Short mmCIF file of C-alpha atoms in Angstrom, two decimals:
data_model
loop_
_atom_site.label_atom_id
_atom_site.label_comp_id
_atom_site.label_asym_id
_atom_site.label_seq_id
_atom_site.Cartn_x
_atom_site.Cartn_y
_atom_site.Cartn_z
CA UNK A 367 28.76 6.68 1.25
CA UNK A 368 25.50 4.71 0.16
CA UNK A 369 24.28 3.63 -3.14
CA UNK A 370 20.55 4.36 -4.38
CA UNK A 371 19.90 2.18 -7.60
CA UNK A 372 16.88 3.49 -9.65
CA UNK A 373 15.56 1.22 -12.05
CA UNK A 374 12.80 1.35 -14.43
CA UNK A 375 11.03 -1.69 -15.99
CA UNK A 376 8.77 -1.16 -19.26
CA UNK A 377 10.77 2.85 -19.90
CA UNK A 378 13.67 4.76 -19.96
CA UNK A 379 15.31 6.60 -16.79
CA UNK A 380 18.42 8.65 -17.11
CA UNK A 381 20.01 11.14 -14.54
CA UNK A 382 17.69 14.15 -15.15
CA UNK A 383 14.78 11.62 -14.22
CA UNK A 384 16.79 10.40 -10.93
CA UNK A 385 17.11 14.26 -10.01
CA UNK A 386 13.40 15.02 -10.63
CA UNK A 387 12.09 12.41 -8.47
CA UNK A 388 14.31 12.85 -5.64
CA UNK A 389 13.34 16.81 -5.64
CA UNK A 390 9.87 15.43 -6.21
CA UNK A 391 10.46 13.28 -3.07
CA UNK A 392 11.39 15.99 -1.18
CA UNK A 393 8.29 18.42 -1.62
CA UNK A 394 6.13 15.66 -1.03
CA UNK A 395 7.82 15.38 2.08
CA UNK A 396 8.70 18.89 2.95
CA UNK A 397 12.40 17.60 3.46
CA UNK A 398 14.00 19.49 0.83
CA UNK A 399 17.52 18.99 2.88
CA UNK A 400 17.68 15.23 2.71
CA UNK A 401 15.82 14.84 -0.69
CA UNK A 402 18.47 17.04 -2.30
CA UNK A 403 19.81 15.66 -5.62
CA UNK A 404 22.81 18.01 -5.09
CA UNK A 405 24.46 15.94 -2.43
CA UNK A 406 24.31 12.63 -5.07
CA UNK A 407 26.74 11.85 -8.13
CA UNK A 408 25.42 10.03 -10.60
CA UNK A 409 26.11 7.16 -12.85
CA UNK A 410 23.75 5.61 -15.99
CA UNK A 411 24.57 1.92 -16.33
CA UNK A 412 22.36 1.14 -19.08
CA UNK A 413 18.78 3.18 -20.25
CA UNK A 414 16.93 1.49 -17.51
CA UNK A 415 19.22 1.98 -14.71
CA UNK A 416 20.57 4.84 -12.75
CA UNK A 417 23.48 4.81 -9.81
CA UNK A 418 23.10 7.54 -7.37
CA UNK A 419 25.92 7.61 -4.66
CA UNK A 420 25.82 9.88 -1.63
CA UNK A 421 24.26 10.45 2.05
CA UNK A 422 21.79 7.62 3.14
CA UNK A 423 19.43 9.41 4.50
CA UNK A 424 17.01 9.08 1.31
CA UNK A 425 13.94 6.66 2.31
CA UNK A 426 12.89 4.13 -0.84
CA UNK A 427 9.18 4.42 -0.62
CA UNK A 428 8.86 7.99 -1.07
CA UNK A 429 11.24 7.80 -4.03
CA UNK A 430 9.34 5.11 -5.84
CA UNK A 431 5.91 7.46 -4.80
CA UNK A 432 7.47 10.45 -6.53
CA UNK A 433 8.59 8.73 -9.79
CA UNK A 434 4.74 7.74 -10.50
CA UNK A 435 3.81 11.07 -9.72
CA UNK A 436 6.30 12.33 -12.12
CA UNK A 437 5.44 9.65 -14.72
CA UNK A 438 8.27 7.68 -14.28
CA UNK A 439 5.49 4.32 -13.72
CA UNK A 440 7.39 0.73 -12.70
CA UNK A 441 10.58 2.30 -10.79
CA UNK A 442 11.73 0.65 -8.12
CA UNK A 443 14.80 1.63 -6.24
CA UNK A 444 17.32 -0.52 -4.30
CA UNK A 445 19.21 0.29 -1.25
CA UNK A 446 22.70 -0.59 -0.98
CA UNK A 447 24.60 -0.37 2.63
CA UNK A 448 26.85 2.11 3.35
CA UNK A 449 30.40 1.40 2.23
CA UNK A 450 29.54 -0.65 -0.90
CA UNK A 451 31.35 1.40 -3.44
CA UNK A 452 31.87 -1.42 -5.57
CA UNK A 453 29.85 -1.26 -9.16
CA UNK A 454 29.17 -4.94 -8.47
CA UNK A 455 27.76 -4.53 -5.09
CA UNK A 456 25.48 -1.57 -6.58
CA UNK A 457 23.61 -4.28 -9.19
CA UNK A 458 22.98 -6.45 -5.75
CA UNK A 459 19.15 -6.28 -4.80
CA UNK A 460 19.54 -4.83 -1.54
CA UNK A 461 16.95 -4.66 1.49
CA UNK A 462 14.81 -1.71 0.97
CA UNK A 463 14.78 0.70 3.82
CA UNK A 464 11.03 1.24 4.91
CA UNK A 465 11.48 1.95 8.60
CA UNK A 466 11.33 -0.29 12.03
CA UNK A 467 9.13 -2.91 12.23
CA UNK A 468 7.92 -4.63 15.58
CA UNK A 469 7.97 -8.31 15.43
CA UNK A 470 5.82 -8.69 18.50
CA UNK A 471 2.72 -6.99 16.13
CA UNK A 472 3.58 -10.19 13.13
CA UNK A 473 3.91 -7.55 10.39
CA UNK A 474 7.69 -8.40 9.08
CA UNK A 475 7.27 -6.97 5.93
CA UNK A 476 10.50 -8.21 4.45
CA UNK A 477 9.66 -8.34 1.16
CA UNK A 478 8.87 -4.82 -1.33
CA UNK A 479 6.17 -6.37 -3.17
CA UNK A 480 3.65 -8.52 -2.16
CA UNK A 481 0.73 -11.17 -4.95
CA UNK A 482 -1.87 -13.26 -5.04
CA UNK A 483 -2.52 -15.38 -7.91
CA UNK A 484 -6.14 -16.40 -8.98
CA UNK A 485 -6.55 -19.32 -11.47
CA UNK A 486 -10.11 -19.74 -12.88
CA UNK A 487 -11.35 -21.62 -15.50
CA UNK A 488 -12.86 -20.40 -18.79
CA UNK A 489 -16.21 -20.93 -17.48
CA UNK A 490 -15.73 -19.27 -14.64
CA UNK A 491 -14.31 -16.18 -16.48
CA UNK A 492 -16.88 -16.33 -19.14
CA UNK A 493 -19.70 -16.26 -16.33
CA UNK A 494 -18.06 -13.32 -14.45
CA UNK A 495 -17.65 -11.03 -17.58
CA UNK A 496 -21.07 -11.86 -18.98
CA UNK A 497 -22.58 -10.81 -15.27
CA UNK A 498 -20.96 -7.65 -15.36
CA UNK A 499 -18.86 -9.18 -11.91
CA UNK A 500 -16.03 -6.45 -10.71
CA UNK A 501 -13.18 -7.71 -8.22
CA UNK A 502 -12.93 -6.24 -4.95
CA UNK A 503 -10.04 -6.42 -2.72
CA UNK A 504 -9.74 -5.23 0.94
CA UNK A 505 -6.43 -4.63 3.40
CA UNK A 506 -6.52 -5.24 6.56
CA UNK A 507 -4.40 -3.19 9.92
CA UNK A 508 -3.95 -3.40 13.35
CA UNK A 509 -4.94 -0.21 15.70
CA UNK A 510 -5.71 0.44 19.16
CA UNK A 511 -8.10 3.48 17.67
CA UNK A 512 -12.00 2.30 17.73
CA UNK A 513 -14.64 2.91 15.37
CA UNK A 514 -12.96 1.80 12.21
CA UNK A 515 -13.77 0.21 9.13
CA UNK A 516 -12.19 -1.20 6.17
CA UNK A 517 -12.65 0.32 2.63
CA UNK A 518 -12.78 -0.97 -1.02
CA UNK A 519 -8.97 -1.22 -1.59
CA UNK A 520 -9.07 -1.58 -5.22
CA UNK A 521 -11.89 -2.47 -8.14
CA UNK A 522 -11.27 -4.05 -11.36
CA UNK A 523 -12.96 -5.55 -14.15
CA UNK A 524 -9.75 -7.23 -15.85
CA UNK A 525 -9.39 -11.00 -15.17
CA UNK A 526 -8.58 -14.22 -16.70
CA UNK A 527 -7.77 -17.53 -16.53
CA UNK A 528 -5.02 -16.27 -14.23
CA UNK A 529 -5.32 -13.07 -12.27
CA UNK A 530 -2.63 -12.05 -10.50
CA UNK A 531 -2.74 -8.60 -7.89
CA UNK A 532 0.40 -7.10 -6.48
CA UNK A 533 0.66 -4.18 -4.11
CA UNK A 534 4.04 -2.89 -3.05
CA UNK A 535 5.05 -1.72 0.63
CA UNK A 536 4.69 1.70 0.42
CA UNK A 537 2.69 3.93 2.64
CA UNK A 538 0.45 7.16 2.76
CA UNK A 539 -1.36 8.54 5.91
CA UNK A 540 -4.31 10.85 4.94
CA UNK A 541 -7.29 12.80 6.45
CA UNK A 542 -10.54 13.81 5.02
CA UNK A 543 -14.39 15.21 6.29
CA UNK A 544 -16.24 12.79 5.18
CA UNK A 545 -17.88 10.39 7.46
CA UNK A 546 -17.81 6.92 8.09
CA UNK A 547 -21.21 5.59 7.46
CA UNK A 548 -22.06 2.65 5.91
CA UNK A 549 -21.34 2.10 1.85
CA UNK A 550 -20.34 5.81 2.17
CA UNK A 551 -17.54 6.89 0.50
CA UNK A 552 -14.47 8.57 1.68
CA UNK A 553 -13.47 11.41 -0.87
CA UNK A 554 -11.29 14.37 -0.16
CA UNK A 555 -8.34 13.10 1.20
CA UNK A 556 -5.29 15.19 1.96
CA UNK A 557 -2.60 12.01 1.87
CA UNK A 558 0.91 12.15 2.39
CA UNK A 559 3.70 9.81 1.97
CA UNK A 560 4.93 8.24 5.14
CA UNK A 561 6.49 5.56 6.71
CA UNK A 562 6.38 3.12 9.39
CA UNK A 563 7.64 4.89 12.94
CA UNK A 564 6.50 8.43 11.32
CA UNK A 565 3.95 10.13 12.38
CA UNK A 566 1.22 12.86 10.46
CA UNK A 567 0.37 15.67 12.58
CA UNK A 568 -3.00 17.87 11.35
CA UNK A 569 -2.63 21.72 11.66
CA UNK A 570 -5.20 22.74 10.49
CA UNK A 571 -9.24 21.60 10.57
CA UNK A 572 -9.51 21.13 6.96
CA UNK A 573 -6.95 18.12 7.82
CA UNK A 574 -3.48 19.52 6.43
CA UNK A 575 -0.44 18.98 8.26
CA UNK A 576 3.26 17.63 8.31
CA UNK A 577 4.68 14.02 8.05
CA UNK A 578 7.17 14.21 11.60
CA UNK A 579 9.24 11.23 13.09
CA UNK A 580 7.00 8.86 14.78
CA UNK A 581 6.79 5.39 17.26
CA UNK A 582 8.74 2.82 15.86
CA UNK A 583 6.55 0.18 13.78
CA UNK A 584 3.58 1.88 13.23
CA UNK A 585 2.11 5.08 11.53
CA UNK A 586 0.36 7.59 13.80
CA UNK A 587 -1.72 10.55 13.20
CA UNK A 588 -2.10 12.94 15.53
CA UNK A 589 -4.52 16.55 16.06
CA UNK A 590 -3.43 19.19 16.99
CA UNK A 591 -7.10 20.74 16.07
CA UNK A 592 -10.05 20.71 18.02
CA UNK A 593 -12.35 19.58 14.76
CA UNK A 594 -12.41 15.96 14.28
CA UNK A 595 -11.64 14.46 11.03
CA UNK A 596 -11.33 11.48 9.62
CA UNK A 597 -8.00 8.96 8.74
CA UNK A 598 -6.39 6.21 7.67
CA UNK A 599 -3.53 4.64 5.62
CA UNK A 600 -3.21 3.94 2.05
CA UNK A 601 -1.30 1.60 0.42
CA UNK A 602 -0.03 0.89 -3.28
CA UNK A 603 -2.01 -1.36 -5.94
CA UNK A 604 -1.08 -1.12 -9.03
CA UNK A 605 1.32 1.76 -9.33
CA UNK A 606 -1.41 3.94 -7.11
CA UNK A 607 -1.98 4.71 -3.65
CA UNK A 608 -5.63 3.76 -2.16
CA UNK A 609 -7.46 4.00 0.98
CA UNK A 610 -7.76 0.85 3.08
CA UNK A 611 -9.27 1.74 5.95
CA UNK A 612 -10.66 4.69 7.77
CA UNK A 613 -11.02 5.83 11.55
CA UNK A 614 -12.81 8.85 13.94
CA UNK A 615 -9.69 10.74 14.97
CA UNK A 616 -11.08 13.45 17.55
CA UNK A 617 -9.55 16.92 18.40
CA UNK A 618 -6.26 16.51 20.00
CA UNK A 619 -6.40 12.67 19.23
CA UNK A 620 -4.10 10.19 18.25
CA UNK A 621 -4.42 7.07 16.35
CA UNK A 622 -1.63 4.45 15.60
CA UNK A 623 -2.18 2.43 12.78
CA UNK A 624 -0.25 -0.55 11.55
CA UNK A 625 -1.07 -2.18 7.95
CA UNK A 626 -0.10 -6.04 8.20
CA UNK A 627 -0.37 -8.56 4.80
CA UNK A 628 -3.59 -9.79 5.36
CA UNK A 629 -6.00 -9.13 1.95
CA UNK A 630 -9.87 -9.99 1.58
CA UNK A 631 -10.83 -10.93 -2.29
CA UNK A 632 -14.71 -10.80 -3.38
CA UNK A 633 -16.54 -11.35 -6.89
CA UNK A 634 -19.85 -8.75 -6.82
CA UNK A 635 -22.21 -7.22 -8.96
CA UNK A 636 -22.33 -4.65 -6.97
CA UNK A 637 -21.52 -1.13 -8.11
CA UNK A 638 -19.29 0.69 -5.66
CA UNK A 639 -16.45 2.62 -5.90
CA UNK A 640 -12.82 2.58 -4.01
CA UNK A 641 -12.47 4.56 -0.75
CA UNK A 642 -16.59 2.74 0.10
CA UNK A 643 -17.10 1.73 3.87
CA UNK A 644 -17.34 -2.09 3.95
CA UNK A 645 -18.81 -3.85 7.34
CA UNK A 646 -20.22 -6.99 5.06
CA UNK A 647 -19.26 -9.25 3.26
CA UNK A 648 -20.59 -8.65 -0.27
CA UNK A 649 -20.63 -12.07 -1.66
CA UNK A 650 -18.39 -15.44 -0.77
CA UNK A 651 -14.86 -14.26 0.00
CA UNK A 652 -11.40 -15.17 0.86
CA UNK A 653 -9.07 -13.77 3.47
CA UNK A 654 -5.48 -14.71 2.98
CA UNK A 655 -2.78 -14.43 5.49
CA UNK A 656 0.91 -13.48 3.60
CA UNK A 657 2.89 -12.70 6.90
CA UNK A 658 4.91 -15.50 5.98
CA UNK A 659 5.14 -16.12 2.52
CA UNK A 660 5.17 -12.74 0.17
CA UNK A 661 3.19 -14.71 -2.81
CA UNK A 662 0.30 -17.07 -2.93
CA UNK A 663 -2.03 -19.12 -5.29
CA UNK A 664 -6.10 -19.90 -4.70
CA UNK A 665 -8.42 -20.13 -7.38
CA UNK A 666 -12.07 -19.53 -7.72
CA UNK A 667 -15.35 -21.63 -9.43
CA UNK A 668 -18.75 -19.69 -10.06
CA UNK A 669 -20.10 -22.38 -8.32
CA UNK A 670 -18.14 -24.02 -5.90
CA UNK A 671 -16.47 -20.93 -4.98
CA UNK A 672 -13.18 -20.55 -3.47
CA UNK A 673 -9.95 -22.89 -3.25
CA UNK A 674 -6.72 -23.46 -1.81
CA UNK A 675 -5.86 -26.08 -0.58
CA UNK A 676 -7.55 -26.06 2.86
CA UNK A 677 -3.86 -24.69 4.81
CA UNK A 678 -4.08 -22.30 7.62
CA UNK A 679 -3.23 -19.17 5.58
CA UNK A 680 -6.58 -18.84 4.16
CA UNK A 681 -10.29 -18.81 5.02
CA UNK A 682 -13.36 -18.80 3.43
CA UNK A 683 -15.57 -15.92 4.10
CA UNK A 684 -19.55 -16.31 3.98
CA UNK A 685 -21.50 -13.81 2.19
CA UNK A 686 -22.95 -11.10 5.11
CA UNK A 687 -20.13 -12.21 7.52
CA UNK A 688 -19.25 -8.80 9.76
CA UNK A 689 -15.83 -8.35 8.41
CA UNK A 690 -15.32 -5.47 10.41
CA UNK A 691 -12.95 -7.63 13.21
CA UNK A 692 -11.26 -9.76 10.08
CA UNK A 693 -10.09 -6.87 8.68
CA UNK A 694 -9.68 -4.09 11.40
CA UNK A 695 -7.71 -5.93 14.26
CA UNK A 696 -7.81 -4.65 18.09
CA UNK A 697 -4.56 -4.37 19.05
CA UNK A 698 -3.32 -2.56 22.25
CA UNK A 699 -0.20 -1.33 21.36
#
């Protein structure tokens, strides 16, 4: 027996919700079997929290996907062991199932939630709404796959005297036809929820296909076509999964990809849109390195630029610097 704790910050959530998202989960998945609320009994302990009790085969990440789909926003659910059947171990934040990890690649994603805080001052702020300045952040992976390139993560135009971006550990693989030129855009994507050691294999040459078990600590996408198309992961910012990087994947090819907390921040004026091919560095930016620590602080000056402290989980990136190898890793796996 295993205990699945939905919970829902900033709404309500009662059992009919918990059913609909793990049916939701289970389209999304094509595993109707294992996503089937059916095989759960349920228990409400307050408006904000629902127990589910039953098989453990449920993964968290597609769960949490599904409830934003379904409107649900800002539900997380816990994990609890098999064999805690006590009411007190099911209120226990538990480790969140979200598939083997290899420690030898230096992505232990232990956490479910990763953030950076920004702290500017009112200057600063005043200068970068008055200049029309957006804020771009980038993601980087690992992958043995050549020829690919990061994307605009995520753009945004709300910040303050403290900024603060969160993303949460939870996966999609996708495919699409567009190309991967240069400030081109990626659109199109067929995307489906995965996790790390699963594996997306494309049926057909418009880039559908099934989410399959994969190689442990990585996600892989595989042809089975002979039309090449492109792919990539995306990741969640914000309650919403977005491209972070994109490569060639050639008929009968496979690519393994492997997202690691590494995340590139850049003020810009200029105008481009998520899912845009990035090989430059718009403007001054910073990488920052949260393999070991899930949360960190910099700040930022219009003119001095960016801070934190000068430790080793952090660099300074100049404008026009090829990020290209910062944020797309070789790694032969």
């Amino acid at each position: 027996m295993a205990l699945y704790l939905f919970e829902r910050t900033g709404g309500t959530l009662n059992t009919a919700n918990v059913k609909n998202i793990i049916t939701q989960a289970g389209k999304n998945r094509q595993q109707p079997a294992i996503y089937n609320p059916a095989l759960y009994t349920y228990e409400e302990k307050s408006t904000k929290k629902v127990q589910a009790s039953g098989p453990g085969d449920m993964a968290t990440s597609p769960l949490e996907h599904a409830a934003t789909q379904l409107g649900f926003k800002n539900t997380s659910v816990l994990f609890v062991a098999e064999g805690a059947d006590d009411d007190n171990d099911a209120d226990m934040p538990a480790a969140r199932s979200i598939g083997s990890i290899t420690p030898s690649i230096g992505n232990l994603l232990g956490a479910t939630q990763y953030g950076v805080s920004i702290k500017m001052d009112q200057a600063t702020v005043e200068a970068l709404s008055n200049g029309d300045y957006s804020l771009y952040g980038f993601k980087a992976v690992q992958s043995s796959a050549g020829g690919g390139r990061p994307l605009v993560w995520f753009k945004s135009t709300e910040f303050g005297l403290d900024t603060g971006v969160s993303w949460e550990v939870q996966y999609e693989a996708y495919t699409s036809r567009s190309a991967i030129i240069p400030n081109g855009q990626i659109k199109g994507l067929s995307s489906y929820p995965i996790d790390l050691g699963q594996m997306l294999e494309v049926e057909t040459p418009q880039g559908t296909g099934v989410v399959v078990d994969g190689t442990a600590g990585m996600i892989s996408i595989e042809n089975r076509t002979a039309t090449q198309v492109t792919c990539g992961i995306s990741e969640v910012v914000d309650g919403t999964p977005q491209p972070l990087c994109a490569f060639p994947l050639y008929g009968n090819g496979l690519d393994a990809i492997v997202p690691i907390q590494k995340v590139m921040f850049t003020f810009s004026t200029r105008p481009v849109n998520t899912g845009t091919v990035i090989e430059q560095a718009y403007s001054q930016s910073i990488l920052i390195d949260l393999t070991a620590k899930t949360n960190r602080e910099v700040s930022f000056d219009i003119n001095k630029g960016w801070a934190w402290g000068g430790y080793s989980w952090a660099q300074a990136i100049r404008p026009s610097t090829n990020v290209v190898p910062l944020l797309i890793e070789s790694n032969a796996f």
